[in-house]
């Protein structure tokens, strides 16, 4: 009986642990910072190596002495090499070089030499980056751009934030791990840095704005489409991560809207709802057939004459018009079709990229396959500030990326020049030109990439720049159904109701689990007492 009770309690405890523990494997958090080993026993230094006998990667451990100083190359929640080892679960690491080896050290064994990070060393964004917090436990805020800085606050789930500054990487460009993984925010009384490297998970989502490259709408074009539950990852037959589906099948032709989306290296998820069920849809995924056509605010530059079609899906049909080379067009929608992998070569992929574009005030479809990679370029909604390299005071502008013929104009004030596209060309692909917009002289065209410098930190929405170039209003338009104030009040009321409902459900579930657990424990305790009493009575009877 005692063994049975022990097993039962162990199973119960394990079940609670299983549902309550979530290991967040992400990273790297791109940041270089100085550390010193603060653990008197030294810092464990973990490196991985391939063991030919076991045909596995194994971990080797060394000890870095107390007081040793070094610079971290990157920070990780759990490095890939260590993620399958239960010993390291819940730990955070920094990547360092020690004794000519690269490895990992627990962040608990070291101390940062920096207590805070002055904004004078940061880079102020020309326009704030807008995010919506979706981390269930909220998003941690640090005193500097690193998880090794002290925590100064927590932004709650459901809040909207604006990243105002990023770490300035211009001065340390030789550092291969420097990056803008952290952003400075001000949320009420909380001021500090958050980890906004959105490729790593689902803690914060981009907010769709009037000029962002995703327009916040998608149309279902495939059969048997359902929403995805991003909190329930599973593996397909090829061991690739996918997600469980939820809700009803969404018929082809259905239009879905969304306000938030997650960007990952090869896939973009948008948060939406259908028939009262909330979930996500894939609005962009590399090298796979699209289930939706995604509406976009983007621009495409074609380098060769390109066929235009009134309908998509069939490049064998006769083209309705031709788009001339060196023409930029606005792209309104996008999807991938006819994607497959060569049976003889897993690395050779075939696909058709279809874009709905505007040309001569009419909408047409254009198609590019994998062989047309050099025939066009997509802006992906962004452009970058351009400046003149030292010694240059004028910037000639040409109509062709080859910079042939006479310039169509010359820019002398480069304070408001933005680069949208860049093109490598020439026999050895060693020549470089950029397509720019100058908001001062209102010139647009190609310039020599060798005499300019592009500030990739100074990014802004290309649609906003082009609207300003054309003299259009760049302010976001209010929804037709209500004023901005009414929309904000409605959204806030809905948000409060949703959060209250979520909290109520979670509270009920939590209390229910606690009650059940308590009842089970009481029942087991009562059973043990009864058995002990009976045993005692039997002993007396035998006497």
Coordinates of C-alpha atoms in Angstrom, one line a residue, residues 83 232-244:
X83 CA 19.3 22.0 -25.0
X232 CA 0.7 23.7 -29.2
X233 CA 3.7 22.8 -31.4
X234 CA 4.0 19.3 -32.8
X235 CA 6.3 17.6 -35.4
X236 CA 5.3 16.4 -38.8
X237 CA 6.6 13.3 -40.5
X238 CA 9.9 15.0 -41.4
X239 CA 10.4 16.2 -37.8
X240 CA 9.7 19.8 -38.7
X241 CA 7.8 21.9 -36.2
X242 CA 4.2 22.6 -37.0
X243 CA 1.2 23.5 -34.9
X244 CA -2.1 21.9 -34.0

